[in-house]
Tab-separated table of C-alpha atoms in Angstrom:
chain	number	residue	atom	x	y	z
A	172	UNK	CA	80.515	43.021	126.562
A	173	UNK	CA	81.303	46.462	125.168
A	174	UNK	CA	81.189	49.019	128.068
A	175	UNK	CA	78.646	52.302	127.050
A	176	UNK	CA	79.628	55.588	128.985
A	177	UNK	CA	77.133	58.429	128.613
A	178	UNK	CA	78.264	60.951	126.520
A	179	UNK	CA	77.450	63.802	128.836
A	180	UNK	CA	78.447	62.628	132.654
A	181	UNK	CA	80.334	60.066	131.532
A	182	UNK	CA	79.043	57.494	134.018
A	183	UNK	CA	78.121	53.835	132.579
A	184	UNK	CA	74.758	53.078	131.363
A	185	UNK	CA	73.152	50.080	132.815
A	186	UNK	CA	70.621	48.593	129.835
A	187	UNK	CA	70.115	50.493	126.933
A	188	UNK	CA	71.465	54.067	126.555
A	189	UNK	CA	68.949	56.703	125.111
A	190	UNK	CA	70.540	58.434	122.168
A	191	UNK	CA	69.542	62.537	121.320
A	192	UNK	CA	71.272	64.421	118.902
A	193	UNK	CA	73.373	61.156	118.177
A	194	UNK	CA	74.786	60.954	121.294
A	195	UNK	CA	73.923	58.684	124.327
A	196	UNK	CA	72.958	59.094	127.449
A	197	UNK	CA	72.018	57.804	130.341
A	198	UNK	CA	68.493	58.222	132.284
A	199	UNK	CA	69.432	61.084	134.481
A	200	UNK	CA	70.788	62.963	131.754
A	201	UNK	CA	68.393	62.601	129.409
A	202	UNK	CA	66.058	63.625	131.804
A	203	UNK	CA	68.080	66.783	133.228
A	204	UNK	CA	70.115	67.796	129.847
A	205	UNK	CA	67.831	67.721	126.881
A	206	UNK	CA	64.399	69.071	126.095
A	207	UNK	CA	61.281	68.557	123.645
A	208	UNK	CA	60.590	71.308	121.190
A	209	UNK	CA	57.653	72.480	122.243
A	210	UNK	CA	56.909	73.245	118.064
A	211	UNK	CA	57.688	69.917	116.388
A	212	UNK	CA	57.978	67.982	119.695
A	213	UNK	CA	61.868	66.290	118.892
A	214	UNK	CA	64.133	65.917	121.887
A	215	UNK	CA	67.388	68.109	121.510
A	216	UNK	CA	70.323	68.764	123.958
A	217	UNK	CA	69.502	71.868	126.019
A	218	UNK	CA	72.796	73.087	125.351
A	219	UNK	CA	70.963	73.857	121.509
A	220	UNK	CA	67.740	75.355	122.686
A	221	UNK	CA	66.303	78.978	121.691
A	222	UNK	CA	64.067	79.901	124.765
A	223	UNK	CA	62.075	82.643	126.885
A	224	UNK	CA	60.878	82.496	130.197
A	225	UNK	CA	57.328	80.644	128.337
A	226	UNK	CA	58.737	78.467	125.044
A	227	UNK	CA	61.733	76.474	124.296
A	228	UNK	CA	62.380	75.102	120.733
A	229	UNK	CA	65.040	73.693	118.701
A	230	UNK	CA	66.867	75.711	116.408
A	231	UNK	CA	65.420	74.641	113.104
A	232	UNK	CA	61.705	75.490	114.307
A	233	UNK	CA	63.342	79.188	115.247
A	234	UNK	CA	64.589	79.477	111.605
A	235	UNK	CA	61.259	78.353	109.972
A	236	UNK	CA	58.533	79.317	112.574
A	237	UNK	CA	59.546	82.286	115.129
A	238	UNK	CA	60.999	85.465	115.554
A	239	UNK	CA	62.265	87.359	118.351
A	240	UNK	CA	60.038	90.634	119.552
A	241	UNK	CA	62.011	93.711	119.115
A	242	UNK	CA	61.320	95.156	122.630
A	243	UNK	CA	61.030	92.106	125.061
A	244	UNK	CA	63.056	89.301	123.320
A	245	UNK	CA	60.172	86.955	123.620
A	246	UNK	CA	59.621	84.527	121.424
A	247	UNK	CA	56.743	84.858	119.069
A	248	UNK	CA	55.346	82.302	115.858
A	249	UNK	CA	55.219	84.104	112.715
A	250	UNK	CA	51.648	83.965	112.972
A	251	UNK	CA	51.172	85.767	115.943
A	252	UNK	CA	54.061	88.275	114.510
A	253	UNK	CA	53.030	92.282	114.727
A	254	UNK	CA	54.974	94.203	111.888
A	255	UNK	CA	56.483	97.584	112.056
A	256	UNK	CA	58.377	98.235	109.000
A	257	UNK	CA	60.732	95.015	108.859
A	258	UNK	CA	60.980	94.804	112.938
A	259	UNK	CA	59.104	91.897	114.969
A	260	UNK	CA	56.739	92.500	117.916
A	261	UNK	CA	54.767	90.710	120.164
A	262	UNK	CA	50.911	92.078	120.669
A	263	UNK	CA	51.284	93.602	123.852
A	264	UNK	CA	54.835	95.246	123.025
A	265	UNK	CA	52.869	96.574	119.838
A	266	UNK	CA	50.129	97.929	121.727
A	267	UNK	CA	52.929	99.629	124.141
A	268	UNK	CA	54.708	101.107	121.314
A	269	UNK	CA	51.226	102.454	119.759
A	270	UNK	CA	50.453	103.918	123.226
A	271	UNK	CA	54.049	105.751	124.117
A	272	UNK	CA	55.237	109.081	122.688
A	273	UNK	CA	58.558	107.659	121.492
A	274	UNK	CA	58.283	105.236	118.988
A	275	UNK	CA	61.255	103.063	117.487
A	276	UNK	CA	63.325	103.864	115.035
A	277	UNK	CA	62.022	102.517	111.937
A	278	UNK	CA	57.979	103.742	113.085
A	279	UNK	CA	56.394	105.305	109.650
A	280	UNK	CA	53.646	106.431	110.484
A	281	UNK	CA	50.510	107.336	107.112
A	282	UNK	CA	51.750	110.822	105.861
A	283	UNK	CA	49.647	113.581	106.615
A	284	UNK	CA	49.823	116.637	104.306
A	285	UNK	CA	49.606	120.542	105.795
A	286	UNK	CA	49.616	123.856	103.417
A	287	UNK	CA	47.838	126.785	104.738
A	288	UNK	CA	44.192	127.029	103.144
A	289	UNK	CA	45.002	129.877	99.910
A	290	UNK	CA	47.973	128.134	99.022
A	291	UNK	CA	47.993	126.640	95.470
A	292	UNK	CA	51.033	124.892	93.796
A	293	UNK	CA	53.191	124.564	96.525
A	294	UNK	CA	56.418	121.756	97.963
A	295	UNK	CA	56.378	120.097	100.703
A	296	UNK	CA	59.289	119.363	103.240
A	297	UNK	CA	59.094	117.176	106.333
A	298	UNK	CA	61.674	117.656	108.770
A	299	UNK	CA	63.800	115.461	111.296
A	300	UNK	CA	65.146	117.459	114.225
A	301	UNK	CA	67.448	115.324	116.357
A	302	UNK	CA	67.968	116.445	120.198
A	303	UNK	CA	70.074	114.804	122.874
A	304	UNK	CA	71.356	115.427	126.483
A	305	UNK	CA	67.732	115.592	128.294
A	306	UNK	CA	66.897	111.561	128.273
A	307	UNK	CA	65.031	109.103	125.951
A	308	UNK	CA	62.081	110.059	128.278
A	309	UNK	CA	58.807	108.955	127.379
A	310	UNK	CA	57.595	111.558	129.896
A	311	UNK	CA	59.293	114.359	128.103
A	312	UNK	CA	58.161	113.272	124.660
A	313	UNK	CA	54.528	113.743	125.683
A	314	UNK	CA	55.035	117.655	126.860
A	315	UNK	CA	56.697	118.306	123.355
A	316	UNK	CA	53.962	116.337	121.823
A	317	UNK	CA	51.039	118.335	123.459
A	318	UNK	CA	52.928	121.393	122.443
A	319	UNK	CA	53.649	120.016	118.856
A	320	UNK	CA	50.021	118.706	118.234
A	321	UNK	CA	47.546	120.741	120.098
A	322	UNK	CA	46.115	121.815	117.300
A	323	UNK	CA	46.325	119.434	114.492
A	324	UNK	CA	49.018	116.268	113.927
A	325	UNK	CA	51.734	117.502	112.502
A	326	UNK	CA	54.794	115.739	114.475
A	327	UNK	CA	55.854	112.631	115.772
A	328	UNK	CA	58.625	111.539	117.849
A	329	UNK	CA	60.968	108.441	117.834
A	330	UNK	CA	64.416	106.990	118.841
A	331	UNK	CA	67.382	107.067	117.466
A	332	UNK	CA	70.346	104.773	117.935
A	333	UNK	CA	72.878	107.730	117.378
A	334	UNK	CA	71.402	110.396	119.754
A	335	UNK	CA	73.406	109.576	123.617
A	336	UNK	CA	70.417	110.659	125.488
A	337	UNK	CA	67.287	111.969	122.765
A	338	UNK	CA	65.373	111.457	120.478
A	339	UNK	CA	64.141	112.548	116.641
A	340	UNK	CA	60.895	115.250	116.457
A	341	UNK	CA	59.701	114.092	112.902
A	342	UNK	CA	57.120	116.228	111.266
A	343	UNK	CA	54.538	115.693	108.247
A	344	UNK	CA	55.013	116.952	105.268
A	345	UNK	CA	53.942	120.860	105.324
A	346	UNK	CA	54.353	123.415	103.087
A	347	UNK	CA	57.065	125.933	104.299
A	348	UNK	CA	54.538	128.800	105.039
A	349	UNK	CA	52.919	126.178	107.414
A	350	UNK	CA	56.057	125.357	109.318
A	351	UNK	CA	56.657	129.211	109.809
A	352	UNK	CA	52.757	130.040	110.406
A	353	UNK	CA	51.419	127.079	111.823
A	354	UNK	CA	53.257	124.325	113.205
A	355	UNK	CA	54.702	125.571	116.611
A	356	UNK	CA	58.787	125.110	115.940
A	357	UNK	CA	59.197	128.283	118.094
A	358	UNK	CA	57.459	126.912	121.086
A	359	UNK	CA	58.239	123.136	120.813
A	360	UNK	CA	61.844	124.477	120.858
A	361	UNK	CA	61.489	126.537	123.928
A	362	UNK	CA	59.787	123.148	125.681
A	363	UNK	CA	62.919	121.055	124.649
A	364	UNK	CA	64.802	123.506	125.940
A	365	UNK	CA	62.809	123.917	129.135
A	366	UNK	CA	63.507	119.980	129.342
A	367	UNK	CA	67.289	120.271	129.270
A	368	UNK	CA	67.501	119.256	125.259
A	369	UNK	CA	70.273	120.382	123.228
A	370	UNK	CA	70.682	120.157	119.059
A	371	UNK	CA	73.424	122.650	118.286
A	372	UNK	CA	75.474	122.190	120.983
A	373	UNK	CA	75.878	118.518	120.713
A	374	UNK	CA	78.203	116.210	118.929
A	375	UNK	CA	74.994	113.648	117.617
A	376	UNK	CA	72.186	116.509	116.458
A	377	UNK	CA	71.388	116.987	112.882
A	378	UNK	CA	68.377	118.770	110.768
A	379	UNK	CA	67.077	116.893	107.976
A	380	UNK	CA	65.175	118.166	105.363
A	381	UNK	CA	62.947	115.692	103.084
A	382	UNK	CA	61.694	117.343	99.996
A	383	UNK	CA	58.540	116.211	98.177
A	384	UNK	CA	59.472	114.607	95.149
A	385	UNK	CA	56.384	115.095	93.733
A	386	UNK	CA	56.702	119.057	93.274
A	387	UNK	CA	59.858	118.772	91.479
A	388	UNK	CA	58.390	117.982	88.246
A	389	UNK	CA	55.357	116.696	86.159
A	390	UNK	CA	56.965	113.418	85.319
A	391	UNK	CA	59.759	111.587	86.674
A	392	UNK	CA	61.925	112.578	84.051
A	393	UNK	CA	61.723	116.139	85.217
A	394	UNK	CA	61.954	115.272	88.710
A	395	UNK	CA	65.164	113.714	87.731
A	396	UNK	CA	66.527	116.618	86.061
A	397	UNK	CA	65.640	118.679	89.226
A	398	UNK	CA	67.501	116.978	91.472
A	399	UNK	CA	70.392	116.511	89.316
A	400	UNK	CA	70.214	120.194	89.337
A	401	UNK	CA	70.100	120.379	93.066
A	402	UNK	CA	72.920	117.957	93.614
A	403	UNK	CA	74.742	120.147	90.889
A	404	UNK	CA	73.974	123.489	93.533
A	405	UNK	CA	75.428	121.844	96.344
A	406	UNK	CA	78.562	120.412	95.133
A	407	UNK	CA	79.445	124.057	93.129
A	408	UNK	CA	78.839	126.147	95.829
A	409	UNK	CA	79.828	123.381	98.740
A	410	UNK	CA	82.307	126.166	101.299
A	411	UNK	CA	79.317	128.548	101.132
A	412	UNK	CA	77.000	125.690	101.917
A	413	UNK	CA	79.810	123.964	104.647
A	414	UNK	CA	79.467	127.613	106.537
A	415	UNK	CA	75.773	127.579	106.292
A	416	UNK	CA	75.651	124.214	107.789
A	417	UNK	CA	77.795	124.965	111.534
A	418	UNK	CA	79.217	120.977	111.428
A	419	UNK	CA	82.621	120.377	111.417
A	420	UNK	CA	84.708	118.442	108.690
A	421	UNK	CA	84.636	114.924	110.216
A	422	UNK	CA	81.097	115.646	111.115
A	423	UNK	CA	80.177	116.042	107.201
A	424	UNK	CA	82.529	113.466	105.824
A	425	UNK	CA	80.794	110.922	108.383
A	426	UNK	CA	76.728	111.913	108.150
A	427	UNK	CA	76.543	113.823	105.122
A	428	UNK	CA	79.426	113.331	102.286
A	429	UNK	CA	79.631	114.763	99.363
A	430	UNK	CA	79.132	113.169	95.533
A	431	UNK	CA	82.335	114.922	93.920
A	432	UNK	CA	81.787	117.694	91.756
A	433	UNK	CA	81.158	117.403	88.010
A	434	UNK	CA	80.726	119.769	85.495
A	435	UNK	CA	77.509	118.268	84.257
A	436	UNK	CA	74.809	117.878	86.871
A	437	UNK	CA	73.297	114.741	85.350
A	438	UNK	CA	76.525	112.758	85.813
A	439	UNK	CA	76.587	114.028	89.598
A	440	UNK	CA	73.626	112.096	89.760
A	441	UNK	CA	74.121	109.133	87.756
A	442	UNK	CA	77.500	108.854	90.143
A	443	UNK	CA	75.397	108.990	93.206
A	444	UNK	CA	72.972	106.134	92.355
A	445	UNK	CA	76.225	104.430	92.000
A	446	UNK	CA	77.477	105.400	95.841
A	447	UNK	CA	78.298	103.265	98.272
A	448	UNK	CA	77.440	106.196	100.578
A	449	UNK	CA	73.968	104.908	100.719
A	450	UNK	CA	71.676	107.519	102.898
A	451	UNK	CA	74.774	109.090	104.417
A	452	UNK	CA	75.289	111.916	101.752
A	453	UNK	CA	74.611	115.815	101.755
A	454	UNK	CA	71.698	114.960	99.020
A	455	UNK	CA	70.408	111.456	99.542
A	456	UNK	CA	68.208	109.821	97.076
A	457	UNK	CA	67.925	106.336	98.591
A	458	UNK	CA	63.928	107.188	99.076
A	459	UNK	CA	61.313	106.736	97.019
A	460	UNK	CA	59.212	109.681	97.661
A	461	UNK	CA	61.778	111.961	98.960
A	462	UNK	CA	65.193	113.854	98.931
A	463	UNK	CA	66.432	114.360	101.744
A	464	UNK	CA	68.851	117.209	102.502
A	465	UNK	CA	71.301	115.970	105.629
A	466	UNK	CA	74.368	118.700	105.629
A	467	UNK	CA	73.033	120.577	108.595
A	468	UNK	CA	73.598	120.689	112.176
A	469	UNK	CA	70.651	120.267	114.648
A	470	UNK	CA	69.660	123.734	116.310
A	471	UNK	CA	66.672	124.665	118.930
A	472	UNK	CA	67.188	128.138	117.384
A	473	UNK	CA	64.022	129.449	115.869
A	474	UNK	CA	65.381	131.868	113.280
A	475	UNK	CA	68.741	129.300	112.313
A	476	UNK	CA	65.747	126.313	111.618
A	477	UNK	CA	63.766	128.655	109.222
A	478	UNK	CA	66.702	130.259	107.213
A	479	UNK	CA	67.554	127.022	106.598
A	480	UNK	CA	64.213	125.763	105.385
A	481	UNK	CA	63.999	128.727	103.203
A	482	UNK	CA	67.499	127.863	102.045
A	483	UNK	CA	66.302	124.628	100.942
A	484	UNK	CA	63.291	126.002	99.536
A	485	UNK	CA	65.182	128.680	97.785
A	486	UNK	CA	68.087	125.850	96.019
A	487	UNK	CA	64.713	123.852	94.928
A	488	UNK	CA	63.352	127.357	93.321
A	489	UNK	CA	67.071	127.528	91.177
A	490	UNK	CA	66.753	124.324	90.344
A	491	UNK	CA	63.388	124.236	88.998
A	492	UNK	CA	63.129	127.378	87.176
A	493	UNK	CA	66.693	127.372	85.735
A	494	UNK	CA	68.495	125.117	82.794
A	495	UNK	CA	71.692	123.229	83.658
A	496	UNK	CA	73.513	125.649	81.075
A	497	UNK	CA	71.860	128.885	83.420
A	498	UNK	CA	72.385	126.835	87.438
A	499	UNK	CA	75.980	126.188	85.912
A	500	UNK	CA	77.048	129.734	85.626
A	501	UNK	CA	74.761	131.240	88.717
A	502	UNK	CA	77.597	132.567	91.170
A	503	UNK	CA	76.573	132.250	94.947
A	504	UNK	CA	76.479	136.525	94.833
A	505	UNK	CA	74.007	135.489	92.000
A	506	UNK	CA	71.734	133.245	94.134
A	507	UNK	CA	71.281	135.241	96.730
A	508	UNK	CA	70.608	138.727	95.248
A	509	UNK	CA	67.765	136.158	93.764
A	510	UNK	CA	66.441	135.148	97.622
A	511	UNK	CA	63.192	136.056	98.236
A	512	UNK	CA	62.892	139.367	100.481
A	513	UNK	CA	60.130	137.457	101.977
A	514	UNK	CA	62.607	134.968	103.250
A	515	UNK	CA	64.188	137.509	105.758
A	516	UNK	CA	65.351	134.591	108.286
A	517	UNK	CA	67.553	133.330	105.735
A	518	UNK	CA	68.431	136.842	104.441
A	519	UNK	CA	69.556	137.533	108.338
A	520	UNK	CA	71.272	134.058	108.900
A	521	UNK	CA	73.413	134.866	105.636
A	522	UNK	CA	74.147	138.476	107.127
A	523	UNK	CA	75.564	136.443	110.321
A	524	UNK	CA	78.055	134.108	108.422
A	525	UNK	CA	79.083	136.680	106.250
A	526	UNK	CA	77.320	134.956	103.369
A	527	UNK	CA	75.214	137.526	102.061
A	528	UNK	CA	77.223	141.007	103.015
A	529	UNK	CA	79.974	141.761	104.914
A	530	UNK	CA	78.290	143.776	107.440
A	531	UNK	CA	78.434	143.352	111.288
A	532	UNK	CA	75.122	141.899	112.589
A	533	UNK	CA	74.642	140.742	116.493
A	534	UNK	CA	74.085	136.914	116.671
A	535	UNK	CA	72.034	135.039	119.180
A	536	UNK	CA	73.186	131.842	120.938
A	537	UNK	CA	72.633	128.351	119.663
A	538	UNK	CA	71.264	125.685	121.667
């Protein structure tokens, strides 16, 4: 008679061996080695099981029935799943994310739109402001948030996997007299500060600017040409713009690259739809609704965050009002005799990189 050893121990079975996953076993290992899905009830080897500390299933019911929760690892079925953007949560883990100041990554929240009351045809730019060195502190998040929203909601906070120890201030989108007037950079600055946060002098921090798509033009078409034009600005006058932007080479070529330069702006965009670069570029169209501007260094410097607003706001003004024949032969002495004298933190930024005149000019710290 043909001698049956269990597959897993090894030991003989007396009587008939019980076979899971084709292989057999005998009583004690069956009993101490494999497990029933608790979704489609099948007995599996243990060795193949997806678990938490509640569930244990097979692998196939994982695939076709459950996800993972993005915060606790728990096992959830997809139709107990909580959504945020394409990321998995459990109910309570959603609830705890809706309740804390620093939300993950990928949290998007409805945009909320801010322009001070007599303003008429305006643009709007939100703005990502990453700070590191004080901790991914909830507790710190909610004194820049009462600071940031004690008057209306204008910011909101989340993590970022490339900050060492901080976090990304996000704001709506606001007009830029709203950011200088009303939202409270100055002071939620000073707080960070206060808390131990660093932008400029870090090797992770940068300043995004988004721009509303949706005052560059009537019609997409126009849109298009406007941003071609912008692209155009940025690759023609890219050392002025490198100065402007206080990162260093490496830091550019890795977070915010640039397109190539071309002689007609169009094909500088047509090229970038083409990147590989995907969000990481100085202008990055990847978004639907926005551009987003991502050449400059973080700063908790009041007057170095507002020049550079107006700087954006002032490229967008070129690129509206001008032709490609007219942005193609503005010189950068050209653009800025065109600034705004309204814009004086950008007038006085330029003065202190020796972008606008060459005249001496004291220069404050950045943080």
């Amino acid at each position: 008679m043909e001698i049956i050893r269990c597959s897993y121990c090894g030991c003989e079975i007396e009587g008939d061996p019980l076979e899971v996953e084709g292989e057999m076993l005998c009583e004690d290992c069956y009993d101490n080695e494999t497990f029933s899905c608790d979704c489609c009830g099948e007995r599996f080897m243990g060795r193949n099981a997806v678990s938490d500390e509640n569930t244990m299933i097979c692998q196939r019911c994982y695939n076709n029935h459950y996800h993972r929760c993005e915060t606790c690892s728990c096992l959830i079925h997809d139709n107990d799943v909580y959504w945020n953007g394409d990321y998995p949560y459990c109910s309570e883990c959603y609830r705890d994310d809706e309740d804390n100041y620093i939300h993950d990554y990928y949290y998007k929240p409805e945009p909320i739109f801010h322009k001070c009351s007599e303003e008429q045809k305006i643009r709007y730019y939100g703005v990502e402001l990453e700070i590191d060195k004080g901790g991914r502190d909830d507790d710190n998040a909610e004194e820049i948030d009462c600071v940031a929203n004690k008057n209306a909601d204008v910011l909101y906070i989340k993590s970022d996997g490339s900050l060492d120890e901080g976090m990304e201030l996000v704001s709506h989108p606001c007009s830029l007299k709203y950011h200088r007037y009303e939202l409270p950079w100055a002071d939620i600055m000073h707080k960070a500060v206060s808390l131990y946060y660093r932008s400029h002098n870090t090797n992770t921090c940068g300043l995004h600017v988004h721009i509303g798509r949706a005052e560059l033009g009537d019609t997409y078409e126009e849109q298009e040409e406007v941003i071609s034009r912008i692209m155009f600005f940025f690759e023609s006058h890219w050392n002025e713009l490198f100065r402007f932007s206080r990162r260093s080479e490496s830091s550019v070529e890795h977070w915010a690259a640039r397109h190539g330069y071309n002689d007609k702006p169009k094909d500088i965009l047509e090229k970038a739809k083409k990147s590989t670069k995907g969000r990481y570029a100085c202008v990055n169209i990847t978004n639907t609704n926005t551009v987003e501007i991502r050449m400059f260094r973080g700063t908790l410097k009041w007057n170095t965050f507002m020049a550079t607003l107006e700087l954006v706001d002032s490229i967008c003004e070129s690129a509206v009002q001008l032709t490609d024949n007219e942005i193609h032969k503005q010189s950068w002495a050209d653009f800025v005799l065109n600034i705004s004298p309204d814009y004086c933190e950008l007038i006085k930024y330029l003065k202190e990189k020796r972008l606008y005149v060459n005249e001496p000019i004291d220069i404050e710290e950045e943080l």
